[in-house]
Tab-separated table of C-alpha atoms in Angstrom:
chain	number	residue	atom	x	y	z
W	1	MET	CA	34.429	1.843	9.565
W	2	ARG	CA	32.288	-1.177	9.230
W	3	ILE	CA	29.242	0.703	9.799
W	4	ARG	CA	30.168	3.392	7.439
W	5	LYS	CA	30.900	0.739	4.560
W	6	LEU	CA	27.525	-0.849	4.844
W	7	LEU	CA	26.023	2.544	4.850
W	8	TYR	CA	28.014	3.261	1.729
W	9	GLU	CA	27.210	0.164	-0.121
W	10	THR	CA	23.455	0.542	0.771
W	11	ALA	CA	23.601	4.262	-0.856
W	12	LEU	CA	25.171	2.861	-3.894
W	13	ILE	CA	22.440	-0.019	-4.327
W	14	LEU	CA	19.977	2.810	-3.826
W	15	LEU	CA	21.432	5.335	-5.799
W	16	ALA	CA	21.720	2.491	-8.674
W	17	SER	CA	18.252	0.984	-8.322
W	18	VAL	CA	16.688	5.043	-8.507
W	19	LEU	CA	18.975	5.566	-11.870
W	20	VAL	CA	18.231	2.340	-13.573
W	21	GLY	CA	14.713	2.492	-12.013
W	22	PHE	CA	14.018	5.873	-13.563
W	23	SER	CA	15.820	5.483	-16.631
W	24	SER	CA	14.181	2.509	-17.806
W	25	HIS	CA	10.471	4.035	-17.218
W	26	ILE	CA	11.055	7.563	-18.856
W	27	PRO	CA	8.111	7.063	-20.687
W	28	LEU	CA	5.987	6.437	-18.035
W	29	ILE	CA	7.399	9.013	-16.053
W	30	LYS	CA	6.717	11.475	-18.519
W	31	ARG	CA	3.020	10.529	-18.738
W	32	TYR	CA	2.806	10.869	-14.747
W	33	PHE	CA	4.050	14.752	-15.308
W	34	GLN	CA	1.538	15.167	-18.133
W	35	GLY	CA	-1.004	14.476	-15.200
W	36	GLU	CA	-1.590	10.697	-15.726
W	37	PHE	CA	-1.652	8.093	-12.964
W	38	ARG	CA	-2.855	10.774	-10.153
W	39	HIS	CA	-5.811	8.881	-9.748
W	40	GLY	CA	-4.884	5.227	-9.910
W	41	PHE	CA	-2.757	2.927	-11.629
W	42	VAL	CA	-4.188	1.040	-14.224
W	43	SER	CA	-2.074	-1.349	-16.120
W	44	LEU	CA	-3.029	-1.461	-19.539
W	45	GLU	CA	-1.581	-4.669	-20.297
W	46	LYS	CA	-3.706	-6.362	-17.656
W	47	PHE	CA	-6.980	-4.168	-18.180
W	48	PRO	CA	-6.780	-2.835	-21.350
W	49	SER	CA	-10.270	-1.407	-21.816
W	50	MET	CA	-10.569	0.347	-18.651
W	51	VAL	CA	-10.448	4.015	-18.863
W	52	TYR	CA	-10.476	6.920	-16.444
W	53	ILE	CA	-13.197	9.456	-17.390
W	54	THR	CA	-13.907	13.181	-16.735
W	55	LEU	CA	-17.003	15.245	-15.199
W	56	PRO	CA	-18.230	15.538	-18.332
W	57	GLU	CA	-18.163	12.396	-19.930
W	58	ALA	CA	-19.603	10.784	-16.652
W	59	GLU	CA	-22.536	13.376	-17.115
W	60	GLU	CA	-22.902	12.587	-20.519
W	61	LEU	CA	-23.177	8.850	-19.701
W	62	PHE	CA	-25.385	9.440	-17.036
W	63	GLN	CA	-27.771	11.551	-19.505
W	64	GLU	CA	-27.898	8.566	-21.906
W	65	ARG	CA	-29.239	6.395	-19.173
W	66	SER	CA	-27.612	3.542	-20.954
W	67	SER	CA	-24.618	3.236	-18.289
W	68	ILE	CA	-24.917	1.898	-14.726
W	69	PHE	CA	-23.269	3.857	-12.216
W	70	ILE	CA	-21.238	2.122	-8.997
W	71	ASP	CA	-20.667	3.459	-5.931
W	72	SER	CA	-17.743	1.874	-4.534
W	73	ARG	CA	-18.079	3.974	-0.927
W	74	THR	CA	-19.452	2.351	2.187
W	75	GLU	CA	-22.880	1.896	2.743
W	76	ASP	CA	-23.185	4.403	5.177
W	77	ALA	CA	-21.706	7.141	2.569
W	78	TYR	CA	-23.823	5.982	0.099
W	79	ASN	CA	-27.110	5.914	1.777
W	80	GLU	CA	-26.624	9.626	2.796
W	81	GLY	CA	-25.949	10.741	-0.852
W	82	HIS	CA	-25.131	9.090	-3.846
W	83	ILE	CA	-25.718	9.706	-8.138
W	84	VAL	CA	-29.221	8.737	-8.952
W	85	GLY	CA	-29.713	5.168	-9.721
W	86	ALA	CA	-26.195	3.931	-8.734
W	87	VAL	CA	-25.721	0.763	-7.306
W	88	ASN	CA	-23.589	0.519	-3.950
W	89	ILE	CA	-21.063	-2.449	-4.479
W	90	PRO	CA	-18.388	-1.152	-1.271
W	91	TYR	CA	-14.966	-2.163	-2.094
W	92	GLU	CA	-14.545	-3.773	1.478
W	93	LYS	CA	-17.962	-5.868	0.887
W	94	PHE	CA	-17.404	-6.673	-2.735
W	95	ASN	CA	-18.447	-10.341	-2.722
W	96	GLU	CA	-21.286	-9.635	-0.474
W	97	PHE	CA	-22.872	-7.092	-2.773
W	98	PHE	CA	-21.994	-8.392	-6.047
W	99	ARG	CA	-24.412	-10.436	-7.347
W	100	ASP	CA	-23.517	-12.096	-10.833
W	101	SER	CA	-26.804	-11.523	-12.155
W	102	ILE	CA	-27.191	-8.022	-11.643
W	103	PHE	CA	-25.923	-6.556	-14.842
W	104	PRO	CA	-25.260	-8.533	-18.578
W	105	LEU	CA	-21.436	-8.638	-19.185
W	106	GLU	CA	-21.391	-6.143	-22.258
W	107	GLN	CA	-23.352	-3.276	-19.721
W	108	THR	CA	-21.201	-0.346	-19.410
W	109	LEU	CA	-20.007	0.181	-15.703
W	110	VAL	CA	-19.137	3.830	-14.372
W	111	VAL	CA	-17.198	3.160	-11.351
W	112	TYR	CA	-16.455	6.247	-8.533
W	113	CYS	CA	-15.829	6.545	-4.854
W	114	ASP	CA	-15.528	10.087	-2.776
W	115	GLY	CA	-12.967	11.595	-5.167
W	116	THR	CA	-9.659	11.979	-6.600
W	117	GLU	CA	-7.896	10.696	-3.673
W	118	CYS	CA	-9.907	7.647	-3.104
W	119	LYS	CA	-8.883	4.103	-4.518
W	120	SER	CA	-11.616	2.017	-4.216
W	121	SER	CA	-13.356	2.895	-7.487
W	122	THR	CA	-10.234	1.460	-9.407
W	123	ALA	CA	-10.174	-1.347	-6.951
W	124	VAL	CA	-13.713	-2.272	-7.634
W	125	ALA	CA	-13.198	-1.400	-11.413
W	126	LYS	CA	-10.517	-4.241	-11.432
W	127	LEU	CA	-12.682	-6.763	-9.491
W	128	LEU	CA	-15.197	-6.200	-12.037
W	129	TYR	CA	-12.957	-6.672	-14.855
W	130	GLU	CA	-11.597	-10.054	-13.305
W	131	ARG	CA	-15.609	-10.944	-13.291
W	132	GLY	CA	-15.768	-10.629	-16.975
W	133	PHE	CA	-17.135	-7.079	-17.734
W	134	ARG	CA	-14.958	-5.138	-20.434
W	135	ASN	CA	-16.895	-1.524	-20.819
W	136	ILE	CA	-15.719	-0.056	-17.620
W	137	LYS	CA	-15.010	3.445	-16.719
W	138	ILE	CA	-13.993	5.002	-13.539
W	139	PHE	CA	-15.186	8.781	-13.156
W	140	PHE	CA	-12.105	9.777	-10.892
W	141	GLY	CA	-13.691	13.227	-9.753
W	142	GLY	CA	-16.263	10.904	-8.014
W	143	TRP	CA	-18.885	12.011	-5.558
W	144	ALA	CA	-16.994	15.166	-4.565
W	145	GLU	CA	-16.978	16.484	-8.256
W	146	TRP	CA	-20.580	15.622	-8.341
W	147	ILE	CA	-22.052	17.505	-5.946
W	148	ALA	CA	-19.869	20.563	-6.539
W	149	HIS	CA	-21.663	20.822	-9.894
W	150	ASN	CA	-25.412	20.125	-8.301
W	151	LEU	CA	-25.925	17.102	-10.614
W	152	PRO	CA	-28.601	14.666	-9.497
W	153	VAL	CA	-28.366	12.777	-6.298
W	154	SER	CA	-30.617	10.767	-4.121
W	155	GLU	CA	-30.690	9.497	-0.411
W	156	GLY	CA	-31.298	5.835	0.885
W	157	ASN	CA	-31.255	2.785	-1.434
W	158	ASP	CA	-32.716	3.549	-4.800
W	159	THR	CA	-31.964	0.219	-6.106
W	160	LYS	CA	-34.089	-2.001	-3.824
P	1	MET	CA	24.755	-19.329	14.753
P	2	ILE	CA	25.052	-21.287	11.632
P	3	ARG	CA	28.312	-21.734	10.011
P	4	ASN	CA	27.974	-24.644	7.419
P	5	LYS	CA	28.900	-23.098	4.003
P	6	TYR	CA	26.517	-25.209	1.993
P	7	VAL	CA	23.283	-24.209	4.200
P	8	LEU	CA	24.259	-20.668	3.832
P	9	TYR	CA	24.773	-20.954	0.144
P	10	PHE	CA	20.979	-22.831	-0.136
P	11	PHE	CA	20.061	-19.675	1.959
P	12	ARG	CA	21.539	-17.423	-0.290
P	13	ILE	CA	20.046	-19.088	-3.344
P	14	ILE	CA	16.668	-19.292	-1.788
P	15	VAL	CA	16.406	-15.480	-0.662
P	16	GLY	CA	18.180	-14.186	-3.735
P	17	GLY	CA	16.237	-16.154	-5.894
P	18	VAL	CA	13.006	-15.049	-4.511
P	19	PHE	CA	13.885	-11.442	-4.880
P	20	ILE	CA	15.043	-11.743	-8.295
P	21	TRP	CA	11.612	-13.073	-9.089
P	22	ALA	CA	9.559	-10.819	-7.196
P	23	GLY	CA	11.471	-7.800	-8.721
P	24	VAL	CA	11.143	-8.727	-12.273
P	25	LEU	CA	7.602	-9.728	-12.198
P	26	LYS	CA	6.871	-5.687	-10.818
P	27	ILE	CA	9.375	-4.674	-13.074
P	28	ILE	CA	7.376	-5.900	-16.183
P	29	ASP	CA	4.359	-4.200	-14.564
P	30	PRO	CA	5.296	-1.065	-12.874
P	31	LEU	CA	1.639	0.223	-12.708
P	32	GLY	CA	0.149	-2.732	-11.266
P	33	PHE	CA	2.807	-2.556	-8.408
P	34	ALA	CA	2.180	0.890	-7.972
P	35	GLN	CA	-1.531	0.104	-7.127
P	36	SER	CA	-0.489	-3.043	-4.858
P	37	ILE	CA	1.324	-0.381	-3.224
P	38	ALA	CA	-1.343	2.335	-3.055
P	39	ASN	CA	-3.774	-0.565	-1.869
P	40	TYR	CA	-2.470	-0.380	1.260
P	41	ARG	CA	-3.778	3.022	2.119
P	42	LEU	CA	-0.990	4.372	3.598
P	43	PHE	CA	1.254	6.319	0.880
P	44	PRO	CA	0.213	8.855	-1.161
P	45	ALA	CA	-0.425	7.951	-5.112
P	46	TRP	CA	2.590	9.854	-5.995
P	47	MET	CA	5.023	7.965	-3.350
P	48	ALA	CA	3.048	4.515	-5.017
P	49	PHE	CA	4.119	5.617	-8.089
P	50	PHE	CA	7.788	6.231	-7.783
P	51	LEU	CA	8.026	3.326	-4.855
P	52	ALA	CA	6.878	1.254	-7.766
P	53	LEU	CA	9.640	2.303	-10.013
P	54	VAL	CA	12.733	1.985	-7.907
P	55	ILE	CA	11.809	-1.030	-5.171
P	56	PRO	CA	11.962	-3.528	-7.861
P	57	TRP	CA	15.343	-2.652	-8.727
P	58	ILE	CA	16.682	-2.626	-5.428
P	59	GLU	CA	14.832	-6.442	-5.066
P	60	LEU	CA	16.651	-7.398	-8.119
P	61	ILE	CA	19.678	-5.846	-7.815
P	62	CYS	CA	20.063	-7.355	-3.939
P	63	GLY	CA	18.766	-10.661	-5.182
P	64	VAL	CA	21.382	-10.829	-7.842
P	65	LEU	CA	24.457	-9.627	-5.573
P	66	LEU	CA	23.430	-11.918	-2.662
P	67	ILE	CA	23.422	-15.164	-4.826
P	68	LEU	CA	27.049	-13.602	-6.689
P	69	GLY	CA	28.660	-13.215	-3.051
P	70	LEU	CA	28.855	-9.566	-4.236
P	71	PHE	CA	28.593	-6.937	-1.245
P	72	PRO	CA	26.776	-10.145	1.132
P	73	ARG	CA	26.536	-8.190	3.851
P	74	THR	CA	24.754	-5.311	2.577
P	75	SER	CA	22.521	-7.162	0.460
P	76	ALA	CA	21.450	-9.438	2.931
P	77	LEU	CA	20.868	-6.124	5.461
P	78	VAL	CA	18.681	-4.574	2.745
P	79	LEU	CA	16.787	-7.550	2.076
P	80	SER	CA	15.904	-8.348	5.901
P	81	LEU	CA	15.009	-4.553	6.292
P	82	PHE	CA	12.679	-5.358	3.350
P	83	LEU	CA	11.290	-8.199	4.891
P	84	PHE	CA	10.784	-6.820	8.282
P	85	ALA	CA	9.027	-3.759	6.702
P	86	PHE	CA	6.615	-6.433	4.542
P	87	ILE	CA	5.821	-8.119	7.656
P	88	VAL	CA	5.075	-5.119	9.560
P	89	LEU	CA	3.061	-3.956	6.324
P	90	ILE	CA	0.955	-6.821	6.019
P	91	TRP	CA	0.384	-7.270	9.580
P	92	ILE	CA	-1.242	-3.739	9.661
P	93	SER	CA	-3.275	-4.693	6.839
P	94	ILE	CA	-4.912	-7.209	8.081
P	95	LEU	CA	-5.566	-5.650	11.809
P	96	ARG	CA	-7.188	-2.896	9.700
P	97	GLY	CA	-9.166	-5.726	7.585
P	98	LEU	CA	-7.941	-4.844	4.348
P	99	ASP	CA	-9.061	-7.748	1.862
P	100	ILE	CA	-6.182	-6.919	-0.709
P	101	ASP	CA	-3.340	-8.602	-2.910
P	102	CYS	CA	0.242	-8.573	-1.121
P	103	GLY	CA	1.694	-7.147	-4.422
P	104	CYS	CA	4.874	-9.220	-3.662
P	105	PHE	CA	5.013	-11.382	-6.709
P	106	GLY	CA	3.196	-9.388	-9.699
P	107	SER	CA	0.268	-11.193	-11.177
P	108	PHE	CA	0.967	-14.011	-8.998
P	109	SER	CA	0.419	-12.362	-5.929
P	110	ARG	CA	-1.940	-13.759	-3.096
P	111	ARG	CA	-4.396	-12.126	-0.541
P	112	VAL	CA	-2.738	-10.743	2.609
P	113	ASP	CA	-2.933	-13.160	5.352
P	114	TYR	CA	-1.034	-14.858	8.335
P	115	THR	CA	0.404	-17.502	6.163
P	116	LEU	CA	2.061	-14.577	4.007
P	117	ILE	CA	3.995	-13.346	7.394
P	118	LEU	CA	5.064	-16.758	8.184
P	119	VAL	CA	6.409	-17.324	4.587
P	120	ASP	CA	7.974	-13.718	5.194
P	121	GLY	CA	9.313	-14.456	8.615
P	122	ILE	CA	10.901	-17.526	7.305
P	123	LEU	CA	12.780	-15.728	4.495
P	124	PHE	CA	13.578	-13.175	7.109
P	125	GLY	CA	15.385	-15.354	9.276
P	126	MET	CA	17.355	-16.613	6.482
P	127	SER	CA	18.581	-13.063	5.172
P	128	THR	CA	19.375	-12.153	8.824
P	129	ILE	CA	21.393	-15.356	9.386
P	130	LEU	CA	23.241	-14.602	6.362
P	131	PHE	CA	24.111	-10.874	7.174
P	132	LEU	CA	25.200	-12.085	10.723
P	133	SER	CA	27.104	-14.827	9.242
P	134	SER	CA	29.001	-12.623	7.004
P	135	VAL	CA	29.606	-10.059	9.643
P	136	ARG	CA	31.191	-12.997	11.913
P	137	LYS	CA	33.419	-13.848	8.977
P	138	LYS	CA	34.972	-10.520	9.033
P	139	VAL	CA	36.108	-10.697	12.686
């Protein structure tokens, strides 16, 4: 009887939390069902200038050659193949690979990882934001989408 | 088992207060919390999103209930389960070598490490004592 009461009260608390949680974030839920937040969750309050970009936008930035592409995958994955000119900064070894002097703070950076299911591009983008960079774009289609469209790639470390 | 009502009240204030604070900080930045959940790499993105909308309210509601003394057994039990889950999650993350923020207190979050397990362990001890003491009181 006591366990039943415990379960009943727990269910009540959970139900109240779901109702209040969902009803207080209806605009966010709408945005989710419109397709946002499938690739990562960037808080616009904390990272106002960080944006997700699609393949055509990434390709355009690549053609303009004014942006630096950051590959946030592991060293092995990077060495096997990456977007031409991309710099490898694996999320797990961010401090080791990141050097403050590499890029000026106003530089536009395009961060990518494996594809839509990976999280390291968003994580690295946030770390770069914390280092003072403000022109950061996250290419959420990532490596998978880039090679699927036969866009320029290279192997090994072409930044050394 | 601790029976002193002042000690138990102190525990209620500490555990309830910590969860109210944690809940409020997450409620004001749901996307930041969703990303913190996603960083643990144990949940799909959709689940991280919806958990981020609900978990902070469970923390806030249980924290308030605990301090007010309403549903004390249930709120202490839920918070104990939460803390146990956090400890397991942090431990797994350390073993997997993840260098991430815990996401416990929104932008005030700290890196996942063993001292965090110690802090959560102390809170877990307090909330479990609160749960057990309220069970005994009813006998």
